[in-house]
Short mmCIF file of C-alpha atoms in Angstrom, two decimals:
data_model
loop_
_atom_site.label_atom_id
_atom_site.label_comp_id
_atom_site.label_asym_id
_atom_site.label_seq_id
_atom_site.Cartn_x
_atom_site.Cartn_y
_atom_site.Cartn_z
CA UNK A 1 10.32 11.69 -22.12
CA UNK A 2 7.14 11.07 -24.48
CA UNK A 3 6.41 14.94 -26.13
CA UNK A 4 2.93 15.00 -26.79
CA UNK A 5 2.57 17.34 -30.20
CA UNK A 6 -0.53 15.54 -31.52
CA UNK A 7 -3.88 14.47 -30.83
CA UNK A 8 -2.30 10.91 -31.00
CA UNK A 9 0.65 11.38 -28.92
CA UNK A 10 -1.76 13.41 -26.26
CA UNK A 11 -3.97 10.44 -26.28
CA UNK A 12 -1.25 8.35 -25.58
CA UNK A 13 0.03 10.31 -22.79
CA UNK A 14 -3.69 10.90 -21.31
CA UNK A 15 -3.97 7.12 -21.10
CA UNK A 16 -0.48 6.09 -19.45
CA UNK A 17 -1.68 8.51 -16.85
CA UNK A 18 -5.04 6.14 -16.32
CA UNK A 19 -3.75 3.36 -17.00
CA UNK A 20 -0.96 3.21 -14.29
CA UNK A 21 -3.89 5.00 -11.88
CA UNK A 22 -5.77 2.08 -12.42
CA UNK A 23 -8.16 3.05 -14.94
CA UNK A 24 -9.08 1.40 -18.37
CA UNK A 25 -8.13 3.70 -21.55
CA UNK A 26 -10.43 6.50 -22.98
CA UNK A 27 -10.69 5.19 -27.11
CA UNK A 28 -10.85 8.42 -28.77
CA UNK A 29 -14.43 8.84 -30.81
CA UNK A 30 -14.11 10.99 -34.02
CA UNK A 31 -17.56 12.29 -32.94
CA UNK A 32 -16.11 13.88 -29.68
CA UNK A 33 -12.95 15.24 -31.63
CA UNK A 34 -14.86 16.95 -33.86
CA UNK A 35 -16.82 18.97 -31.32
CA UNK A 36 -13.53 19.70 -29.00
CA UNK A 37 -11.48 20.91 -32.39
CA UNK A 38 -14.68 23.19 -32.87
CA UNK A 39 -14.63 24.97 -29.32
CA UNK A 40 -10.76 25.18 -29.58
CA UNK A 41 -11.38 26.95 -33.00
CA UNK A 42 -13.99 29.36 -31.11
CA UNK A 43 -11.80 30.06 -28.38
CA UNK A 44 -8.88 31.18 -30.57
CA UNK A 45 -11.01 33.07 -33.09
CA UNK A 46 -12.73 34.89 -30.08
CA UNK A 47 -9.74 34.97 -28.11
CA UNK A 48 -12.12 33.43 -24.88
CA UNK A 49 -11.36 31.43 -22.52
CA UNK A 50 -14.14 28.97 -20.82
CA UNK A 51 -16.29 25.79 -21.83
CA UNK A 52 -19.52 28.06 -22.60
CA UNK A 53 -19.95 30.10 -26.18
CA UNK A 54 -22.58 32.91 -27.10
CA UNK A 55 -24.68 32.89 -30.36
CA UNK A 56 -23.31 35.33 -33.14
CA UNK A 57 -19.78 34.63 -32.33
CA UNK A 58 -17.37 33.36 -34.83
CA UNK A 59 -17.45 29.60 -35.04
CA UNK A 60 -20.05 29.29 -32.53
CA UNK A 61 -21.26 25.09 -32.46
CA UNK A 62 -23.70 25.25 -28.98
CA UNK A 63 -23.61 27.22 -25.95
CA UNK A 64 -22.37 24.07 -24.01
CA UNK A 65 -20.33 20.74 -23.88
CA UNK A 66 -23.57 18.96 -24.18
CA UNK A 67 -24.75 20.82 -27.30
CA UNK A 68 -21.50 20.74 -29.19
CA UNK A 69 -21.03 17.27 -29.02
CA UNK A 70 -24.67 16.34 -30.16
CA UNK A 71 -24.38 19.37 -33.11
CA UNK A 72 -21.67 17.26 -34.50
CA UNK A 73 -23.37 14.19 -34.29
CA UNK A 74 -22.74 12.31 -31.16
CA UNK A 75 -26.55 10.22 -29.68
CA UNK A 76 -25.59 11.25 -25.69
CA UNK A 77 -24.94 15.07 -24.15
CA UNK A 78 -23.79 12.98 -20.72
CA UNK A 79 -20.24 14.52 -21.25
CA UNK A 80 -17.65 16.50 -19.63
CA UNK A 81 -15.30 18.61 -21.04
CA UNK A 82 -11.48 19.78 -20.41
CA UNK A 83 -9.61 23.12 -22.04
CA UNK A 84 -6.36 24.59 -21.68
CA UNK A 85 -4.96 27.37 -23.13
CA UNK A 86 -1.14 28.75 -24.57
CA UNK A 87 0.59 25.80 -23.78
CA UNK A 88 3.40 25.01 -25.94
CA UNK A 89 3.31 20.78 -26.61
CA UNK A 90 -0.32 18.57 -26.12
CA UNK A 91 1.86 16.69 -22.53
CA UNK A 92 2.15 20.29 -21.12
CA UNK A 93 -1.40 20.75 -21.71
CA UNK A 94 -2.52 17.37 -19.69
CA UNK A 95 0.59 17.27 -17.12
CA UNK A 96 -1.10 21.35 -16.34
CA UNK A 97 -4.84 19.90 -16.34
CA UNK A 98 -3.81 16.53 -13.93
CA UNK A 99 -1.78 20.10 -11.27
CA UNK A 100 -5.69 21.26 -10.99
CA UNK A 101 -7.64 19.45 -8.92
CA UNK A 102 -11.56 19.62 -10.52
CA UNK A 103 -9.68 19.33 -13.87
CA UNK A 104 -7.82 16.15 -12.60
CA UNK A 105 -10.87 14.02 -11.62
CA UNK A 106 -12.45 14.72 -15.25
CA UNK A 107 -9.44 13.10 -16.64
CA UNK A 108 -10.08 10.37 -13.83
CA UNK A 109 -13.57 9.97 -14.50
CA UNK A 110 -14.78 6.54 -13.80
CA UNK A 111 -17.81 6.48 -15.96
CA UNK A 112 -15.98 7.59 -19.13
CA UNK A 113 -14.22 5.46 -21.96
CA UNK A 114 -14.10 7.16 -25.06
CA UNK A 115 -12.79 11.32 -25.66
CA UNK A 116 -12.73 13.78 -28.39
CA UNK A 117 -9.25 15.77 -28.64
CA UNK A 118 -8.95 19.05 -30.41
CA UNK A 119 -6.65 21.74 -30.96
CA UNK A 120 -6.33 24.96 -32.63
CA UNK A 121 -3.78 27.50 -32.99
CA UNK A 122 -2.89 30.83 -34.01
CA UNK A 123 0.59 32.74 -35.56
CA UNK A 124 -0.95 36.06 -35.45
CA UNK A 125 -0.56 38.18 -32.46
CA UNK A 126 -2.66 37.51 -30.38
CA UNK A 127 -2.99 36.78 -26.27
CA UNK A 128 -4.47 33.16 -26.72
CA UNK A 129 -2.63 31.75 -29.62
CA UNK A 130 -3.18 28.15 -28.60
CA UNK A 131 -6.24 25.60 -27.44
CA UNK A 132 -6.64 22.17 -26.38
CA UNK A 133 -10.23 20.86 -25.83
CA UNK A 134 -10.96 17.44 -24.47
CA UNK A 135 -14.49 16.21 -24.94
CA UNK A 136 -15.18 12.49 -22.71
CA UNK A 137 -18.58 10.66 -22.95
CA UNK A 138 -19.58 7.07 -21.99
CA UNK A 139 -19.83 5.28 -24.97
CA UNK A 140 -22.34 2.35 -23.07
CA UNK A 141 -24.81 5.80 -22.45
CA UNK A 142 -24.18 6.38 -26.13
CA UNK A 143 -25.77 2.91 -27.37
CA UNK A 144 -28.43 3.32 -25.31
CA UNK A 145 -29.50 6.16 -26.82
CA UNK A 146 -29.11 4.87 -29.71
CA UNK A 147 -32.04 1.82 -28.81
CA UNK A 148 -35.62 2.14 -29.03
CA UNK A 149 -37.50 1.68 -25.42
CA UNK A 150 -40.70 0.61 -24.73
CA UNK A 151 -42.82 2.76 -21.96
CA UNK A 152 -44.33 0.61 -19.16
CA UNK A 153 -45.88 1.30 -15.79
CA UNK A 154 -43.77 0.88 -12.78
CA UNK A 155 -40.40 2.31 -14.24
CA UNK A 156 -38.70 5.43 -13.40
CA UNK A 157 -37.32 7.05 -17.14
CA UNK A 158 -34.46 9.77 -17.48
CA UNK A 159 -35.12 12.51 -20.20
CA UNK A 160 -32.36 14.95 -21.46
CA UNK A 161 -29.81 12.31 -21.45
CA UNK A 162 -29.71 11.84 -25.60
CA UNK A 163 -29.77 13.95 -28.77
CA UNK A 164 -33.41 14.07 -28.89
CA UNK A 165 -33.75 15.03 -25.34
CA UNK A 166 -37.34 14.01 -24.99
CA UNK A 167 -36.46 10.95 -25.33
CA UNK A 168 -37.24 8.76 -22.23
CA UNK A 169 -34.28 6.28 -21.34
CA UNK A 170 -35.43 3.83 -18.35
CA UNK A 171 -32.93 5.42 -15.01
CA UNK A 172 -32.03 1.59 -14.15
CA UNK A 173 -30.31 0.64 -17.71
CA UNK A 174 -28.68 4.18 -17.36
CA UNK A 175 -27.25 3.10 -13.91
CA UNK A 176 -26.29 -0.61 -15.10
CA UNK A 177 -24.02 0.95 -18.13
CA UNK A 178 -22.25 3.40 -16.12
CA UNK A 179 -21.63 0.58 -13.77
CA UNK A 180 -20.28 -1.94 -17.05
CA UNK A 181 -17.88 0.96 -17.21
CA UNK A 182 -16.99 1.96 -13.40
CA UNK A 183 -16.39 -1.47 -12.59
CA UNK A 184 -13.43 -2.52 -15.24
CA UNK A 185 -11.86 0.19 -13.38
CA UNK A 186 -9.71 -0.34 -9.72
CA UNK A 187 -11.32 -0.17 -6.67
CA UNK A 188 -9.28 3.01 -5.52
CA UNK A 189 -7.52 5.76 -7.88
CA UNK A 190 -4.62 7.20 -6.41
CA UNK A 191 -2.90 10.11 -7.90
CA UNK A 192 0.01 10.40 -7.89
CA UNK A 193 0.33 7.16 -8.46
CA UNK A 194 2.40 4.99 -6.94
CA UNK A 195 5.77 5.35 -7.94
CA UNK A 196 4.98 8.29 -10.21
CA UNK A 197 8.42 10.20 -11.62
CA UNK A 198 8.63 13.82 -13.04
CA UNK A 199 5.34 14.72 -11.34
CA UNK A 200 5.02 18.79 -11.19
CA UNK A 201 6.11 20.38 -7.84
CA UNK A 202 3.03 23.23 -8.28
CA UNK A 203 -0.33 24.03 -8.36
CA UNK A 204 -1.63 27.38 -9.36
CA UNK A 205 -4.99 28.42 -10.43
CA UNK A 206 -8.47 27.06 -11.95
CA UNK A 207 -11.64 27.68 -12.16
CA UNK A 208 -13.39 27.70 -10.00
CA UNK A 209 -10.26 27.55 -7.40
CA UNK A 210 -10.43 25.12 -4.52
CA UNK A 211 -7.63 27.19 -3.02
CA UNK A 212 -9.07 31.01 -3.80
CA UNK A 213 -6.57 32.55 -0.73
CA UNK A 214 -3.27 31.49 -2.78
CA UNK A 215 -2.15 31.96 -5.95
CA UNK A 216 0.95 28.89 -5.89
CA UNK A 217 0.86 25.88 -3.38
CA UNK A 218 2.13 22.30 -3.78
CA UNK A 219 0.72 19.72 -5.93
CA UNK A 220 -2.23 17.97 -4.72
CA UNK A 221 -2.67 14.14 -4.05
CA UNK A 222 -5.99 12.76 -4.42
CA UNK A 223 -7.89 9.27 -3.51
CA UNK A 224 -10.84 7.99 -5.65
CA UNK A 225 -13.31 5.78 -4.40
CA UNK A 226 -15.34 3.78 -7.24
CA UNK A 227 -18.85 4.79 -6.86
CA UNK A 228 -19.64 0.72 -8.48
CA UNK A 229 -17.63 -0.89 -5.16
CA UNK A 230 -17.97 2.18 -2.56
CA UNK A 231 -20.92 3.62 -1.22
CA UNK A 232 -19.73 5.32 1.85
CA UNK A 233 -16.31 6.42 3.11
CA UNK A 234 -15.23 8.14 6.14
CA UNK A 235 -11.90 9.71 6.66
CA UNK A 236 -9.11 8.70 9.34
CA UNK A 237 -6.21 10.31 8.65
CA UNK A 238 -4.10 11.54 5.10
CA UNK A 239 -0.26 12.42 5.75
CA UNK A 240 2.27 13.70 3.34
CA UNK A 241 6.06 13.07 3.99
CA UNK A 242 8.93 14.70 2.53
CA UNK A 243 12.24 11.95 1.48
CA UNK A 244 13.57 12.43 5.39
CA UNK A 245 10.49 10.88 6.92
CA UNK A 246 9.17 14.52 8.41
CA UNK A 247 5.79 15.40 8.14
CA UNK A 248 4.62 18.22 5.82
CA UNK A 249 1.28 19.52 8.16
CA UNK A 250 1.01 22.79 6.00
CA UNK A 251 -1.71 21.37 3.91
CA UNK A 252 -5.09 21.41 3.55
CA UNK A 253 -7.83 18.18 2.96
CA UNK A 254 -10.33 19.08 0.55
CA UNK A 255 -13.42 16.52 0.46
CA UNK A 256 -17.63 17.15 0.06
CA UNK A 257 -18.22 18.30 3.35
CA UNK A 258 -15.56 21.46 3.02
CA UNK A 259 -14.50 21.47 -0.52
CA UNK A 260 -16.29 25.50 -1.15
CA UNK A 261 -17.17 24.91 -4.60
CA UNK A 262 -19.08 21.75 -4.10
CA UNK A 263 -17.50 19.66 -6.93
CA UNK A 264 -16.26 16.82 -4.73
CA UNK A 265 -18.50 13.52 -4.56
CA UNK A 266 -18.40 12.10 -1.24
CA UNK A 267 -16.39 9.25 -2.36
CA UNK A 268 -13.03 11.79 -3.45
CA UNK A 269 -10.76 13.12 -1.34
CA UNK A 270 -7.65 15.74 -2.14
CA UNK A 271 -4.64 16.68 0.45
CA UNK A 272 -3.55 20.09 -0.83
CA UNK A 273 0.15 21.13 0.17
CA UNK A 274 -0.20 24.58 0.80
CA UNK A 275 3.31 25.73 -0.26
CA UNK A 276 4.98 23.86 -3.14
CA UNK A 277 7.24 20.77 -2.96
CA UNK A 278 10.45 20.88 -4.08
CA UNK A 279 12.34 19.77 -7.31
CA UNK A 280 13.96 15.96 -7.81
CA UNK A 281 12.28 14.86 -4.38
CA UNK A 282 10.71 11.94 -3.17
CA UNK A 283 7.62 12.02 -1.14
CA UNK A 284 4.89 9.37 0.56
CA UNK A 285 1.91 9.92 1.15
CA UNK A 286 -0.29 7.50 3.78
CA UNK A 287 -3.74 7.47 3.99
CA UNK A 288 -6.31 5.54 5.95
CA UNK A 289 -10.34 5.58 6.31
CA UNK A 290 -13.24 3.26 6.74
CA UNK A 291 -15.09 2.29 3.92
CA UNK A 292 -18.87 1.09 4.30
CA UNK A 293 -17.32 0.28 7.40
CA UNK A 294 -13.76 -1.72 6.19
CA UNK A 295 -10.75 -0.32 7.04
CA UNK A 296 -8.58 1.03 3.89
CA UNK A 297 -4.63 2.10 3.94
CA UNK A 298 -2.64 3.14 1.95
CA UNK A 299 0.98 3.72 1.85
CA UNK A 300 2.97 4.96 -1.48
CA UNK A 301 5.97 7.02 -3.03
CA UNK A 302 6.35 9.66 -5.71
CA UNK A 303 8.99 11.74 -7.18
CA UNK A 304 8.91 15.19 -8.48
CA UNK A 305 10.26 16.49 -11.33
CA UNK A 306 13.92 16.64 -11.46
CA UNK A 307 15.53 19.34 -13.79
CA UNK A 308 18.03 18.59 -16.46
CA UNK A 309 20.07 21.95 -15.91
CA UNK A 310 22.18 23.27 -13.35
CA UNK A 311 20.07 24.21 -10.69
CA UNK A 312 19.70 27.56 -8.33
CA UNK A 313 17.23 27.67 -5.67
CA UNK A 314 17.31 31.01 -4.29
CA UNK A 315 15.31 32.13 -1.08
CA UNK A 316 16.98 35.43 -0.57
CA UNK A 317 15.71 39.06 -2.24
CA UNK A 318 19.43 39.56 -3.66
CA UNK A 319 21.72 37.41 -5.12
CA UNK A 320 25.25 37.22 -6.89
CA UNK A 321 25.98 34.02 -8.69
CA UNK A 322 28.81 32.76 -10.92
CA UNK A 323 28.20 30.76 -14.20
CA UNK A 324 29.70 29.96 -16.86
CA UNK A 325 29.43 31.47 -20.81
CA UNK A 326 26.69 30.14 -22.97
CA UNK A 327 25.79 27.78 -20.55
CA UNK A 328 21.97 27.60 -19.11
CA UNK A 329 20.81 27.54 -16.12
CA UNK A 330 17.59 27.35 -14.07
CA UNK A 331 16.80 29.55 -11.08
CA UNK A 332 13.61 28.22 -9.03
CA UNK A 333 12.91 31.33 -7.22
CA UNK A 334 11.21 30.51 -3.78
CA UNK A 335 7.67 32.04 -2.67
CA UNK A 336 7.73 34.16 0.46
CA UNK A 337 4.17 33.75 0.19
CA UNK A 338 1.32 32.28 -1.38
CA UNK A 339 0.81 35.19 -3.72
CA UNK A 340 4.81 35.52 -4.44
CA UNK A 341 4.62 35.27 -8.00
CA UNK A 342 6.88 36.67 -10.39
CA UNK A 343 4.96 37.84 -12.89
CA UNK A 344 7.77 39.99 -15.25
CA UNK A 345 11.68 40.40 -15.22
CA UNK A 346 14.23 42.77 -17.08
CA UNK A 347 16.92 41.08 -18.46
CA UNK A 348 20.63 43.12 -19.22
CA UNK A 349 23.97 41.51 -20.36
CA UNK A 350 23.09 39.65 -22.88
CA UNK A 351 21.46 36.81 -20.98
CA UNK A 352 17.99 35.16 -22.39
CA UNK A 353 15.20 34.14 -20.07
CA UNK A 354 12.07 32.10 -20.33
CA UNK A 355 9.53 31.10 -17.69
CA UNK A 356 9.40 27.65 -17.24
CA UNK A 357 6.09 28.42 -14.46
CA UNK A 358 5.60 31.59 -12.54
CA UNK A 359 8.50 30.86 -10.10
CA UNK A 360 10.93 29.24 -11.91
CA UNK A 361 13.03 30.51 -15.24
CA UNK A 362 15.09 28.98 -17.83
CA UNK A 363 18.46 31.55 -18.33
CA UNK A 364 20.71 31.33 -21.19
CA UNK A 365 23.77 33.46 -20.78
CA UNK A 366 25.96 34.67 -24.30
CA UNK A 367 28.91 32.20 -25.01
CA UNK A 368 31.33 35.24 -25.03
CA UNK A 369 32.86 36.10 -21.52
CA UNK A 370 31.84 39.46 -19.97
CA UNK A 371 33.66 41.61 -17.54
CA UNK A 372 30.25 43.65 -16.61
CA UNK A 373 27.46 41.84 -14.32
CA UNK A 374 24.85 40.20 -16.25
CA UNK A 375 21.41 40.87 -14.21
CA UNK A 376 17.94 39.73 -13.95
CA UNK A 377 15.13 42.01 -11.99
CA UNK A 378 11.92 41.12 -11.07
CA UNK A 379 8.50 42.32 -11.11
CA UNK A 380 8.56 41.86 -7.09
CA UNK A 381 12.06 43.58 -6.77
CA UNK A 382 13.70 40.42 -6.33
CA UNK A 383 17.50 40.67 -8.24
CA UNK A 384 19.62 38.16 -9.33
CA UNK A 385 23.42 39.20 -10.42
CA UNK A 386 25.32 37.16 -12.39
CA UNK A 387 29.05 36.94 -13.09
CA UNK A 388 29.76 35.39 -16.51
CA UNK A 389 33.32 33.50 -16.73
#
C-alpha cells in the first residue's frame, strides 16, 4: 500500500484516486503550493482550524482561498481549497477528505487541473500539531487572466475572476475554458469506483455536516454528472447491496433539492449509509436516472478495507476474550447508535492501545504471559477483558 509522507507521494495518491474515477490528473502549480504551505503554517501557529484567517495573526497571507493564492502570485482567485488536520501520513489525510462528502467533490472537481499541496507541522505540545492544505485552480482560467481583452458592445464580461479583480474577462471565453477542461474528463464520476479495494467503512464529521443528526454512519457513494455533457438529470432509483445480495435501505440520498447545506449542484448525487459498513466486505451499488431525458444505469462493486490483524468485532457492552502475549489485535467496537462513539479508554495490564478511528482500536498486549486480566474501559462504559496466554 502506497504511504503518502510527501507532497509528491500525496499527489500521487490524489491522482490514482481521479484517475481510476475517470478524471484527468491535477499537475501540481508551485504557485498554489506556496499559498496552501502558508495557511497550513497559520493554522499550526494559531492552532485554528478552517479555510478563513484574521488580520494580526501570526503568518496571516489573506482572509480567504482566493486571496492567498493571488498574494503569492497566482493571475486567477477561481479556486477551491481542502484542509485536514492531525493526521499522521499525507494518504490518511486524502483517504479522510474523499469519507466527507463536500470535501470529496472538491477533490472531484471537474473544472480543475492543477493544485497547490502544503503541509506544516509541529513537535511542541500542542492540540493541532499537523496540517495539510490543498489549493486547486483551473489553469485554462489562469491564462486567461493572464491575456489582454478588448471591450466591445454586445458582450457580457465577468469581473473578480483575476488578480486585478477589476479586470473584465468576457463570461463566454470563461465558460469555453472550463469546458476545455470538463470535457477531457468522463461523462459520469463514480465514487467508489468501480472495483475500488481498501475503501474506509466510515464517515464521521465535516463542516458543514450533510448528516448533522449522527456523529458515525457508513461511507457515502456518490455519482457525478459532467456539467460539459449533462444539463439535466432526474433520479430513478440508487440501491446499495451488501456481498449476500440484501439490500441495505438504512440510508439516506442526498442531492440539490434536499441536501440542507445547499452545496450539491443539480447534476451530483450522494447515497449516505446511515450506519457504517463493515470491514473486508464487498458491496454494489446500482443506480439508474434519466438524463436530459436518456436513460443511465449503473451497476458496480467495491470492497472495504480489510484489516491486517486479528480481528474482534464486538456488539455486546461486556466482553472476555483470549489472546495471545505480545501479539496485536484490533477490536472494531460496534455503534449502538449514531452518536456511539468512544471517545477515551483506560488501559491496565500492560496492554497498549491506539485509535485507529473513533470505533475501532489497535491493542498491543506485553510479550510476557500474565495470570491477572488485562482490561480495556471505555468512555461509554463499554469493557473489554482480556486473558493473556
Amino acid at each position: 500500500m502506497l504511504q503518502a509522507n510527501t507532497t509528491k507521494e500525496g499527489l500521487i495518491y490524489l491522482n490514482m484516486l481521479r484517475v481510476n474515477s475517470g478524471l484527468i490528473p491535477l499537475k501540481e502549480n508551485t504557485t498554489l503550493s506556496k499559498a496552501a504551505k502558508s495557511h497550513a503554517k497559520y493554522l499550526i501557529l494559531n492552532q485554528h482550524n478552517g479555510h478563513y484567517e484574521e488580520k494580526g495573526k501570526y503568518a496571516y497571507t489573506g482572509k480567504t482561498p482566493s486571496e492567498r493564492v493571488v498574494k503569492a502570485g497566482y493571475p486567477s482567485r477561481v479556486t477551491m481549497e481542502n484542509l485536514s488536520l492531525n493526521t499522521k501520513t499525507q494518504k490518511k489525510s486524502i483517504d479522510n477528505l474523499f469519507s466527507a462528502i463536500y470535501h470529496r467533490f472538491v477533490f472531484l472537481n471537474l473544472e480543475k487541473d492543477e493544485i497547490g499541496l502544503g503541509d506544516y507541522q509541529t513537535k511542541k505540545k500542542r492540540r493541532i500539531k499537523r496540517a495539510y492544505v490543498y489549493d486547486l485552480a483551473s489553469s485554462s482560467i489562469s491564462n486567461l487572466c493572464n491575456r489582454e481583452h478588448t471591450i466591445g458592445n454586445g458582450q457580457y464580461y465577468m469581473k473578480g475572476v483575476c488578480n486585478m479583480s477589476e479586470k473584465k474577462i468576457p463570461r463566454v471565453l470563461f465558460r469555453e475554458k472550463k469546458s476545455l477542461i470538463s470535457l477531457q474528463n468522463d461523462a459520469i464520476i463514480l465514487y467508489p469506483y468501480a472495483g475500488q479495494k481498501e475503501v474506509y467503512p466510515a464517515f464521521y464529521n465535516e463542516s458543514p455536516d450533510p448528516l448533522p443528526n449522527y456523529e458515525v454512519s457508513g461511507f457515502p457513494i456518490s455519482v457525478q454528472f459532467n456539467p460539459s455533457v449533462y444539463q439535466n438529470v432526474k433520479l430513478k432509483l440508487f440501491k446499495l447491496y451488501d456481498d449476500r445480495g440484501n439490500e441495505i435501505k438504512n440510508t439516506k440520498i442526498l442531492q440539490a433539492n434536499n441536501d440542507i447545506n445547499h452545496l450539491f449542484t443539480k447534476l451530483e448525487f450522494a447515497l449516505m449509509p446511515l450506519a457504517r459498513l463493515e470491514y473486508a466486505k464487498r458491496y454494489k451499488i446500482v443506480f439508474e436516472a434519466l438524463a436530459d431525458g436518456n436513460k443511465v444505469k449503473k451497476v458496480w462493486e467495491f470492497e472495504t478495507l480489510r484489516l491486517q490483524y486479528h480481528f474482534f468485532r464486538i456488539v455486546k457492552d461486556k466482553v472476555t476474550l483470549r489472546v495471545k502475549s505480545g501479539e496485536s489485535i484490533v477490536l472494531y467496537m460496534v455503534a449502538s447508535n449514531p452518536n456511539d462513539l468512544l471517545k477515551s479508554y483506560r488501559a491496565s495490564g500492560g496492554i497498549k492501545a491506539e485509535f485507529l478511528d473513533q470505533n475501532t482500536l489497535k491493542v498491543t498486549f506485553p510479550k510476557r504471559k500474565s495470570s491477572a486480566k488485562a482490561r480495556l474501559t471505555f468512555s461509554n462504559n463499554k469493557k473489554i477483558s482480556f486473558i493473556i496466554e
